[in-house]
XYZ file of C-alpha atoms in Angstrom:
583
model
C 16.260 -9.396 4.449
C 15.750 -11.695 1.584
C 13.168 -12.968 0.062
C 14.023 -16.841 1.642
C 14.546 -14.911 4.870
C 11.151 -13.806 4.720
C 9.564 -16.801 3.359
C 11.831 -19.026 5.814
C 10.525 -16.611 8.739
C 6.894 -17.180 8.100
C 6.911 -20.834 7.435
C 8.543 -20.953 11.004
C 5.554 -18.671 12.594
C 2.867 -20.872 9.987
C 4.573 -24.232 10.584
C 1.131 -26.077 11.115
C -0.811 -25.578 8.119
C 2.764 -26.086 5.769
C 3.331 -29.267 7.385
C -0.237 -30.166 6.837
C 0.483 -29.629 3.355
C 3.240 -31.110 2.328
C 2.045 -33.988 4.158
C -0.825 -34.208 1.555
C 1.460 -33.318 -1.240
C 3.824 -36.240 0.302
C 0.703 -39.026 -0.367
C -0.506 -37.598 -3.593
C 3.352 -38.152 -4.605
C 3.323 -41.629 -3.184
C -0.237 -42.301 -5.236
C 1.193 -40.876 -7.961
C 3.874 -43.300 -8.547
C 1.839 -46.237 -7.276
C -0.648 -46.046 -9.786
C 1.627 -46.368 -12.912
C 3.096 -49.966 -11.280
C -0.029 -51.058 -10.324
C -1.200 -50.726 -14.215
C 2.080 -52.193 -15.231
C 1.110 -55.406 -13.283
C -2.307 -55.201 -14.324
C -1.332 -55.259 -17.555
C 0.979 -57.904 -17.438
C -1.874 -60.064 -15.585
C -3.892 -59.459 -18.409
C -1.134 -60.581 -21.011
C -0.745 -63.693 -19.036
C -4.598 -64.070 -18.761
C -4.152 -64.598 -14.436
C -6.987 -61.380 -14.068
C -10.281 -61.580 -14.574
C -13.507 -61.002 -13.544
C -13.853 -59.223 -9.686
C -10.168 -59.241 -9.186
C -10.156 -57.144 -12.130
C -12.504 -55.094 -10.861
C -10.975 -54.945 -7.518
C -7.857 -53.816 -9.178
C -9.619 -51.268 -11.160
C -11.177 -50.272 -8.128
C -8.327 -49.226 -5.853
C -7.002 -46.974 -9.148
C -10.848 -44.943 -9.123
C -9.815 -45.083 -4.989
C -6.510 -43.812 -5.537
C -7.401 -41.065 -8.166
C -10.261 -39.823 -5.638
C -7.810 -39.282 -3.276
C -5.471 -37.931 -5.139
C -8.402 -35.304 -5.890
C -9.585 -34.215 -2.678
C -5.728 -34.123 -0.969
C -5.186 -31.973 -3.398
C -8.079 -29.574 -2.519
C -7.350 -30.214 0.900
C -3.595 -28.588 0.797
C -4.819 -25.928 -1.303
C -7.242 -24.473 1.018
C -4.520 -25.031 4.077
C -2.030 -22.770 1.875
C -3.509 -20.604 0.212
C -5.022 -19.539 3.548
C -1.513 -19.162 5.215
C -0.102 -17.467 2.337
C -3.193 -14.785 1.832
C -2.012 -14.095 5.823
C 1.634 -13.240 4.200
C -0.062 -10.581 2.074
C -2.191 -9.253 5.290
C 0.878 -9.002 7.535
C 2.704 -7.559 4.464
C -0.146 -4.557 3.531
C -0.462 -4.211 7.211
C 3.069 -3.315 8.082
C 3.464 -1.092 4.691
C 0.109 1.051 6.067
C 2.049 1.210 9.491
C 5.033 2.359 7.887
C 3.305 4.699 5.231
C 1.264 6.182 8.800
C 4.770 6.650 10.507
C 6.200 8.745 7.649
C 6.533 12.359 7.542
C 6.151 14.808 4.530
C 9.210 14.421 3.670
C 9.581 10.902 2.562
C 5.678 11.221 0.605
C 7.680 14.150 -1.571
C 10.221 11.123 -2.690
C 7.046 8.799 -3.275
C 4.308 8.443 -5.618
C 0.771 7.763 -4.886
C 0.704 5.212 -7.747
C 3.303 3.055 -6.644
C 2.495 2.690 -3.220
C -0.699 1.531 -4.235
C 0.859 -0.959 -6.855
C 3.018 -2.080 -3.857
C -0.066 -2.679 -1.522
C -1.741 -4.958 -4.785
C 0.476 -6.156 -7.139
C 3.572 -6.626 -5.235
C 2.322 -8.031 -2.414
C 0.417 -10.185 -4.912
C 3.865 -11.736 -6.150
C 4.907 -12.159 -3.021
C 2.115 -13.960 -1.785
C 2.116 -16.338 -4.476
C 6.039 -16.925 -4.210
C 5.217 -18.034 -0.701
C 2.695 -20.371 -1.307
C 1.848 -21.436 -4.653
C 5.462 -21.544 -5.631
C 7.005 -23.302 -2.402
C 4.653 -25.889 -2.425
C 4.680 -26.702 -6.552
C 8.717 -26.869 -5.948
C 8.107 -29.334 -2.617
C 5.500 -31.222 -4.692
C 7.526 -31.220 -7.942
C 10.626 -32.244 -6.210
C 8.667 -35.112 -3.740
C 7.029 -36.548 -7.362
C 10.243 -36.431 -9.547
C 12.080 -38.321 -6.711
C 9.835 -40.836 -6.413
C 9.009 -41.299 -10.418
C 12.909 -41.282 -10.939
C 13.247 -43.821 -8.329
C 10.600 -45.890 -9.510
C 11.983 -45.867 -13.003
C 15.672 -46.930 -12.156
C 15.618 -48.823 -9.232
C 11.638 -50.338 -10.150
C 11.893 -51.159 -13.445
C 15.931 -50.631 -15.300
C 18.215 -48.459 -14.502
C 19.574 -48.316 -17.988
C 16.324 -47.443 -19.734
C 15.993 -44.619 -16.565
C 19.456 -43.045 -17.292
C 18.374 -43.050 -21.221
C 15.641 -41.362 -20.810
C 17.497 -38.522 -18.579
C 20.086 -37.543 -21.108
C 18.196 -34.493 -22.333
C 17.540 -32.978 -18.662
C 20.929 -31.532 -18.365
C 20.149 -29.245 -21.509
C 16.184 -28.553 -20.126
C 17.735 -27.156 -16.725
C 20.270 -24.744 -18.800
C 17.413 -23.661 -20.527
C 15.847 -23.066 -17.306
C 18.317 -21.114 -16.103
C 18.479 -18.783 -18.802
C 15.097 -18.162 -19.110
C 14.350 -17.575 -15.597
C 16.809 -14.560 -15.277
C 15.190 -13.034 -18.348
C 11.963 -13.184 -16.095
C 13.150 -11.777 -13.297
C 14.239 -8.602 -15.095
C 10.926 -8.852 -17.462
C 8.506 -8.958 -14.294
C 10.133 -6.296 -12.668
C 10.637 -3.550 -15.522
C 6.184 -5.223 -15.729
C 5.819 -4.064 -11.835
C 7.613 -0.451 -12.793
C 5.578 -0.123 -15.689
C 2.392 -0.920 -13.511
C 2.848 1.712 -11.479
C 3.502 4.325 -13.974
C 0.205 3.190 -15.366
C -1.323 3.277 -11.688
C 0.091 6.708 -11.032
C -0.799 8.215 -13.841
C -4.450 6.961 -13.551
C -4.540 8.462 -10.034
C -3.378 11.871 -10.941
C -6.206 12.232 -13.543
C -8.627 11.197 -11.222
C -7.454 13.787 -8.723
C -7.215 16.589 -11.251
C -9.944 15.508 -13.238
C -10.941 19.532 -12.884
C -7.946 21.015 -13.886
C -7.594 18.431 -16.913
C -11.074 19.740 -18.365
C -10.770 23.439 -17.218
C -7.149 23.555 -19.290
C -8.485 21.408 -21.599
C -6.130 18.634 -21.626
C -8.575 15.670 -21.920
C -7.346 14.327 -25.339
C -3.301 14.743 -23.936
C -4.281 12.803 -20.614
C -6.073 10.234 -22.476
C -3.234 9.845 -24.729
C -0.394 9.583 -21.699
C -2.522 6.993 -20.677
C -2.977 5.302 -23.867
C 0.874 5.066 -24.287
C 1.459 4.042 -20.442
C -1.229 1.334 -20.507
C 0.605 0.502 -24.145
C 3.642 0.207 -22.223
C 2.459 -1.586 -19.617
C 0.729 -4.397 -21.640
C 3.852 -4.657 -23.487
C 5.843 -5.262 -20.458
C 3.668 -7.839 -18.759
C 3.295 -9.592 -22.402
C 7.010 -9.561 -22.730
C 7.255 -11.297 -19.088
C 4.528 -13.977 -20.163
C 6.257 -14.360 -23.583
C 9.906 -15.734 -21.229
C 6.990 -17.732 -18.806
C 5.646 -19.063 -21.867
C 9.414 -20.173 -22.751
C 9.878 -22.952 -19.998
C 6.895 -24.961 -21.695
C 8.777 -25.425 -25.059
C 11.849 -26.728 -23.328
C 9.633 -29.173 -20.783
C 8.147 -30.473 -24.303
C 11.231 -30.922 -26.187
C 12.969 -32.461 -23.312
C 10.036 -34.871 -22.259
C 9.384 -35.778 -26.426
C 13.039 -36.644 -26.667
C 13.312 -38.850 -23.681
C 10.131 -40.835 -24.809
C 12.100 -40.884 -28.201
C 14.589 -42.194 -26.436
C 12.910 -44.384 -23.701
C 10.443 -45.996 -26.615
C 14.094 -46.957 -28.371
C 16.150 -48.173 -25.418
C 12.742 -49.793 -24.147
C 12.099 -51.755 -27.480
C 15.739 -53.266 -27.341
C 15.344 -54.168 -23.207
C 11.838 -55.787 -24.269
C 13.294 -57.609 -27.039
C 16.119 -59.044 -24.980
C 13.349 -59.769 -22.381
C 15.066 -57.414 -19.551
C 11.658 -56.421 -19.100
C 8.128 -57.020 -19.611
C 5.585 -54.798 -22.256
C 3.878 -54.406 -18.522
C 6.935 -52.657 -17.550
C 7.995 -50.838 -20.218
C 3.956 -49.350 -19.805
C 4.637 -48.681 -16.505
C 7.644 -46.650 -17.813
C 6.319 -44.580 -19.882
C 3.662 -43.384 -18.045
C 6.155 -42.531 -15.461
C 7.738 -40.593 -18.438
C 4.516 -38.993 -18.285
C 3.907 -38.352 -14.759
C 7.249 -36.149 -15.174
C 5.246 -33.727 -17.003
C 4.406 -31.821 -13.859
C 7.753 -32.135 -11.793
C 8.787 -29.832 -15.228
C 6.352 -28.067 -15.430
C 6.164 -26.809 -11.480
C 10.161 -26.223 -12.001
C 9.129 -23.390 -14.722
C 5.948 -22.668 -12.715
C 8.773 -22.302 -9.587
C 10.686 -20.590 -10.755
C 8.692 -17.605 -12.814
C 7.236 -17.084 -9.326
C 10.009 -16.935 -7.145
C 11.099 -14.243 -9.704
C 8.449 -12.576 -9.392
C 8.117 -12.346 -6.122
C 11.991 -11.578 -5.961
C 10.961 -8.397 -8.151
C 8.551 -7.385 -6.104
C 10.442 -8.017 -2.661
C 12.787 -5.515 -4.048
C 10.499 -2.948 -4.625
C 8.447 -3.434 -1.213
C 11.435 -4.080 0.433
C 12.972 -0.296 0.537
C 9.779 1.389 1.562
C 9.380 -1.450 4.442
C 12.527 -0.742 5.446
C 12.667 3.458 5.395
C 13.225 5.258 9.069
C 10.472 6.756 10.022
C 10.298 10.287 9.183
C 8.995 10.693 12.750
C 9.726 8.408 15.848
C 7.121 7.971 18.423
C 9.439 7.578 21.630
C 7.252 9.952 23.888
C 5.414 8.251 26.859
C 3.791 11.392 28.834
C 0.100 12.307 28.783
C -0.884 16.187 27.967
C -1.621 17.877 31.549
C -4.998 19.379 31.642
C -3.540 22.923 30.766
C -2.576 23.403 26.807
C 0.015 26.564 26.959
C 2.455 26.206 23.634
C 6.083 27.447 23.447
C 8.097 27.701 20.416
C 11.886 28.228 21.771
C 14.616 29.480 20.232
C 13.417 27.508 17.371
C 15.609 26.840 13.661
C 14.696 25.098 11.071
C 15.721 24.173 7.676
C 14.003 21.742 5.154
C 15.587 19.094 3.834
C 17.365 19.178 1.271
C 17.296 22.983 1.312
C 19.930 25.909 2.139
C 17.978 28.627 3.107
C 16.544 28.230 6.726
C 12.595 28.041 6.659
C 12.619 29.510 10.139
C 15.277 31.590 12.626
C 15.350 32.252 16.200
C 11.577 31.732 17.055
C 10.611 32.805 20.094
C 6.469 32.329 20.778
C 3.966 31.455 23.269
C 0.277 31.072 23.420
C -1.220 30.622 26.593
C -4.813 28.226 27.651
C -7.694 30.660 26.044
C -5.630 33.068 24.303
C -5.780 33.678 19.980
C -2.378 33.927 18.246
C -2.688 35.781 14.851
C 0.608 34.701 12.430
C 0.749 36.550 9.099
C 3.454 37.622 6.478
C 4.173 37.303 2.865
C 4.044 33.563 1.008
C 7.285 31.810 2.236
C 7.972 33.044 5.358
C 7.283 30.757 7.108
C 3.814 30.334 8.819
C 2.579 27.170 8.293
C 6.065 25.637 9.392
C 5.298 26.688 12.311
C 2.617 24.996 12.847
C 3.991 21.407 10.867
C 6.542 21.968 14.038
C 3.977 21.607 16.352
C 2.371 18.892 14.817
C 5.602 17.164 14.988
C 5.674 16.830 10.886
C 9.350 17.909 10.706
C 11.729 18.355 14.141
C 13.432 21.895 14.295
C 17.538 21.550 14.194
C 17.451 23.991 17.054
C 15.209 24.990 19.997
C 12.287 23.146 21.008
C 8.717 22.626 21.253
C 6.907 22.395 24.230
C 3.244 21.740 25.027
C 1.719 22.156 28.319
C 5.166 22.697 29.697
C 6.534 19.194 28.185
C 8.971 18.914 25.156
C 7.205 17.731 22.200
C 8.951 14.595 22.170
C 8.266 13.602 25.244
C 4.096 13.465 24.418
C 2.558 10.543 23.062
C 2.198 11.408 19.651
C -1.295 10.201 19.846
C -2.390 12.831 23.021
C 0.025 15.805 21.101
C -2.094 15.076 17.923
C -5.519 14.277 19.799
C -4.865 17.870 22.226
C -4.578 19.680 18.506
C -7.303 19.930 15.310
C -5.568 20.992 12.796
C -7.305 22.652 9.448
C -4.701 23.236 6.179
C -5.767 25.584 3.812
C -6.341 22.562 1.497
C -8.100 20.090 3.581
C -8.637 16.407 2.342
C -12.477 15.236 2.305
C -12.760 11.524 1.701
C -15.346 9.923 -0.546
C -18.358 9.844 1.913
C -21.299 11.655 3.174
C -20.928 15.455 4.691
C -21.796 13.901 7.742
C -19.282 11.506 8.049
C -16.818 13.847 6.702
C -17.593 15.785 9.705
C -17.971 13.047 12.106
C -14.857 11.626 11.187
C -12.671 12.137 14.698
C -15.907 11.565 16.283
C -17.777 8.565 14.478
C -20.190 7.760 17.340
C -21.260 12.200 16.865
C -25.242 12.665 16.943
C -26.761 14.323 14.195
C -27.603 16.874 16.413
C -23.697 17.420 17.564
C -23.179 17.566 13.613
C -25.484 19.993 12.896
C -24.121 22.576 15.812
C -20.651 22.713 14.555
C -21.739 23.171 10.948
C -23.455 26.111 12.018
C -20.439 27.245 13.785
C -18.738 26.620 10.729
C -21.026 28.915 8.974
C -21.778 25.594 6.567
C -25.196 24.555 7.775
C -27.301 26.272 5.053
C -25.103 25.195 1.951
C -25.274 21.722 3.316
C -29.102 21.966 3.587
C -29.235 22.891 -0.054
C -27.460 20.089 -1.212
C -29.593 17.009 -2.736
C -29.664 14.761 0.416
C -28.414 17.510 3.177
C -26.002 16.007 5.215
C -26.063 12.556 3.365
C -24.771 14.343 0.483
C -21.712 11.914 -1.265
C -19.318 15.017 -1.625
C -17.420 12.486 -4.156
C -13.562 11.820 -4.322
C -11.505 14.834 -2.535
C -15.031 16.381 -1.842
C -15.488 17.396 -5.407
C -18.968 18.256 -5.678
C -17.979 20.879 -3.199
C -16.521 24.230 -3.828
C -12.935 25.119 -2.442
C -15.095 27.423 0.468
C -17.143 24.670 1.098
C -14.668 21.816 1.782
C -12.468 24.007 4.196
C -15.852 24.899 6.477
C -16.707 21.199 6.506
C -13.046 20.787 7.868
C -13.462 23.510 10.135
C -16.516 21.386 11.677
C -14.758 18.766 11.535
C -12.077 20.198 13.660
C -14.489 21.950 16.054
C -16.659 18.455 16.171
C -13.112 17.022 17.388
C -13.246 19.166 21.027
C -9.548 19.302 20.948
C -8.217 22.224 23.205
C -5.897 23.703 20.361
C -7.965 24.398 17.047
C -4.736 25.583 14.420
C -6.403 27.506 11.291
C -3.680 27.219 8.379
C -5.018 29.639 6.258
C -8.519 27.956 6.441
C -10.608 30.828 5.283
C -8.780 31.796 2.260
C -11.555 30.368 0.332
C -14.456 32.084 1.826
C -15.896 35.466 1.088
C -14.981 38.153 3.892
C -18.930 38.165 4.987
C -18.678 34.289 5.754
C -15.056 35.172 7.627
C -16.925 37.388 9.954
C -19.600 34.918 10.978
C -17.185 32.459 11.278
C -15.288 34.264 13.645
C -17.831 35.392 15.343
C -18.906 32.010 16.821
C -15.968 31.196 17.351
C -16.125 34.024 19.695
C -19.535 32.768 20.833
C -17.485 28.970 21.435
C -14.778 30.704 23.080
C -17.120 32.034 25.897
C -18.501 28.899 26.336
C -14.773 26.572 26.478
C -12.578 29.921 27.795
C -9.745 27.269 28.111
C -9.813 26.510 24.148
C -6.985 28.092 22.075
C -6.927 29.109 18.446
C -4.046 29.996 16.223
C -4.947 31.516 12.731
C -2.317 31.269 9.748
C -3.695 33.880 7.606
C -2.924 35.886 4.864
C -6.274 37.809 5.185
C -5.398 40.240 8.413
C -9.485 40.763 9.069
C -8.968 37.214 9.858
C -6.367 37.685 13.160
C -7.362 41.751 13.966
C -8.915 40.713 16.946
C -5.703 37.894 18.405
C -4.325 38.594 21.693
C -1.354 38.181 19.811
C -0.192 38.802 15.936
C 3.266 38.436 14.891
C 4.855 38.886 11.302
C 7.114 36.452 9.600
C 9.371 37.573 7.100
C 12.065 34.837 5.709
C 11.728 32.924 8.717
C 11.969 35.600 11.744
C 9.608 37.625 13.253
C 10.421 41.226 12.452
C 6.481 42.521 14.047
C 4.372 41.449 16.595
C 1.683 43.016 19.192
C -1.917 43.451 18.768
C -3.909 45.110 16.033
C -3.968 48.108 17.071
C -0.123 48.340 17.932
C 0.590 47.138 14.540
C -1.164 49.750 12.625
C 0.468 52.645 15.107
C 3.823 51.386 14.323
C 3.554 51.923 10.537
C 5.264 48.663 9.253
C 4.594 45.910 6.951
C 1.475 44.768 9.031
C 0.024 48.422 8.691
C 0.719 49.005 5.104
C -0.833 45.118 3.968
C -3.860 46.200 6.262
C -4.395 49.385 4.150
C -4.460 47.938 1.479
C -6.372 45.005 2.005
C -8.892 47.771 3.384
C -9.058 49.942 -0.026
C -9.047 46.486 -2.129
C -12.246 45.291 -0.286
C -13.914 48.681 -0.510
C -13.315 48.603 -3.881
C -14.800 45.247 -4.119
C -17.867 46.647 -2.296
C -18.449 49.874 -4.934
């Protein structure tokens, strides 16, 4: 879709408030060009000395009218357009959040933060003004130099008219050139933008690992030489913009050159009257703007062209996962991974190979193995991140598919061994699938989580700010708060993804064991644990070991460490590393 697609499409769902408009525009047009004749015959009147006195005054009186109305129509269609085209830009940031909420992984790897965001302001910006602002200028511009142009030929000489237009011809090729120098200007400004914006973003995020590796003064001088770049774009953009006033100027000076000449001859051959040749050149005048909006028009529309095809792509992308599944969960959560394969894409190697797994209602699965083989995809799989090319999913008996993504995602809380805290209090960090939570409920799962105490030494306890990405908290810290979070979420599946790497073996323990303490409470509630830490899944009904993508162990604990193999050698010597850490 174009950009006139678009625009055509929402003046057709906004047709109201644009008629409104350019109903407004159409008597400001029609005011405009009366006003200049009615001074041309007051002038004349008072060359001939028939005015005087209240007729004047009347006369003078309907031009104060006519310039008061001309004043408050044009407020008037303002507020009627700028209000239809600011609902452009919400529709527009309201399907690219849709679409951004419908993508998986996989198309956030091909994306940066930066311009996503630039797309959400500064795009949608362009486009916003391209339809509204810029449609309406060109409909006014267009209405007024019709009407001034036909006023001047047909009103007052048609010679003196086409005079005065013989330098047009060379203002619209000027127009034309510049304008496609602006559209590639404004969008190399838009690119630059969201260098700029990315850049700013990723040294807000890593603000800790810029000062730990000491890379302040670099940072500060990538941004120094993006912002440099950026200013220079958007001034080179303004610099073309600033071109179409030059060529309005020259044009409109020569053809009052021009009109001025041609008009003295008429006048002195009595063609017309110093009345009219006043009028005339203050329709010469009024063509100011009809010149000025074409410019104004036109540096818009490219703009807003720029931007269209920026926003346009990312509007446009499949979704990395389609929501086609219209089943509820059934009240028993048993999970089967079948016969699953999977391979990333992009990537040879498969990620995973003839999976074969179940977990029944109440029941712990343990998954361990070395980095890369394969663990957490097993769990994006059943969070329906990425669809295995083979096998299948199935919850509570039902294909993954088949679920409401909503109920699959709402049945499973999900902690990643770098969960995301948003800039808010702990409490509404924990609170967050459960906003209408008591402080009470808050306060038992953070004890479950084995975060109550920290929490209760921070400066204003649970109405703590932990800051952008939960900075003021330490890596152990964040992932118990997500742990609450998930337990706070009563879902029946709780999926651990290497959640307690960050806490000390002591917290691990107490962790688990309320979990334990939960688990006799809710006997129905599941847990898988992703873990590279094997204390962490010793006591699962179930542990299996991933290596390159296939399970090549699995039984409990104690089966493991009988059988000798890569489980019972990692558990040895996780066992003499800790007691080493103990002497």
């Amino acid at each position: 879709m174009s950009l006139t697609r678009l625009v055509a499409a929402h003046i057709r769902g906004h047709w109201r408030p644009y008629a409104a408009s350019a109903l407004m525009l159409g008597t400001i047009a029609l005011l405009t060009v009366w006003i200049p004749r009615q001074v041309g015959h007051v002038v004349d009147a008072l060359v001939a000395h028939r005015i005087a006195g209240w007729p004047l005054l009347k006369e003078l009186g309907l031009l104060v009218l006519a310039g008061l109305a001309i004043y408050l129509l044009r407020v008037g269609w303002r507020l009627a357009l700028y209000r239809t085209a600011y609902e452009l830009g919400r529709q527009l940031r309201a399907r690219l959040y849709a679409q951004l909420t419908r993508q998986g992984p996989a198309f956030f790897h091909s994306q940066r933060t930066g311009d996503l965001m630039a797309l959400a302001t500064n795009d949608v910006d362009a486009i916003e003004m391209a339809a509204g602002e810029a449609l309406l200028a060109a409909f006014d511009g267009s209405l007024t130099l019709l009407l001034v142009l036909a006023m001047m030929m047909i009103g007052i000489d048609w010679r003196l008219g086409l005079a005065a237009l013989v330098p047009f011809p060379f203002m619209a090729y000027a127009f034309w050139r510049i304008s496609n120098q602006v559209h590639v200007a404004s969008a190399d400004s838009l690119k630059r933008f969201s260098a700029l914006n990315q850049q700013v973003q990723d040294s807000l995020a890593g603000v800790r690992t810029v000062r730990a590796l000491g890379l302040v003064r670099r940072s500060r001088e990538q941004f120094i030489t993006l912002a440099e770049d950026a200013g220079t774009a958007t001034f080179q953009a303004q610099r073309w913009e600033a071109m179409f006033e030059p060529a309005v100027g020259l044009s409109l000076t020569a053809a009052t050159v021009i009109a001025l000449g041609v008009g003295a001859w008429l006048v002195g051959t009595n063609a017309i009257s110093i009345g009219q040749l006043t009028a005339f050149t203050m329709y010469l005048g009024q063509l100011i703007w009809p010149m000025f909006a074409a410019g104004w028009v036109l540096s818009l529309l490219e703009r807003g062209r720029a931007a269209w095809s920026r926003l346009q792509p990312v509007l446009d992308a499949p979704p990395g996962l389609v929501d086609t599944g219209d089943l509820a969960l059934p009240a028993q959560v048993d999970i089967a991974w079948s016969g699953i394969d999977f391979r990333y894409p992009g990537m040879n190697e498969p990620a995973l190979q003839g999976i074969d797994l179940t977990l029944a209602p109440g029941r712990t699965l343990g998954i361990v193995g070395a980095t890369g083989s394969g663990k957490s995809t097993l769990l994006r799989l059943l969070l329906r991140q990425y669809e295995p090319q083979a096998g299948s999913v199935r919850v509570g008996g039902i294909a993954a598919p088949a679920l409401r993504l909503d109920a699959l995602r709402q049945a499973l809380a999900w902690v990643p061994q770098e969960p995301f805290l948003f800039s808010a209090s702990v409490a509404e960090n924990i609170a967050l699938a459960r906003p209408d939570a008591t402080r009470e409920q808050i306060t038992e799962v953070a004890e479950l989580a084995a975060v109550h105490d920290d929490i209760q030494q921070l400066p204003q306890g649970y109405d703590t700010l932990v800051g952008e990405r939960g900075v003021t908290l330490s890596g152990g810290q964040r992932q118990r708060v997500a742990i609450a979070r998930a337990l706070l979420a009563d879902a029946p599946v709780l999926l651990l993804d290497d959640a307690l790497s960050a806490v000390d073996s002591g917290t691990e323990t107490q962790i688990l064991d309320h979990w334990r303490e939960l688990r006799q409470r809710h006997p129905e509630r599941s847990l898988v644990v992703v873990s590279h830490r094997l204390s962490a899944v010793m006591e699962a009904d179930e542990i299996v070991v991933l290596r390159e993508g296939r399970i090549v162990e699995r039984g409990r604990h104690d089966a493991l460490i009988a059988r000798g193999g890569w489980y019972a050698s990692q558990w040895r010597y996780q066992q003499l590393e800790a007691s080493l850490d103990a002497a």
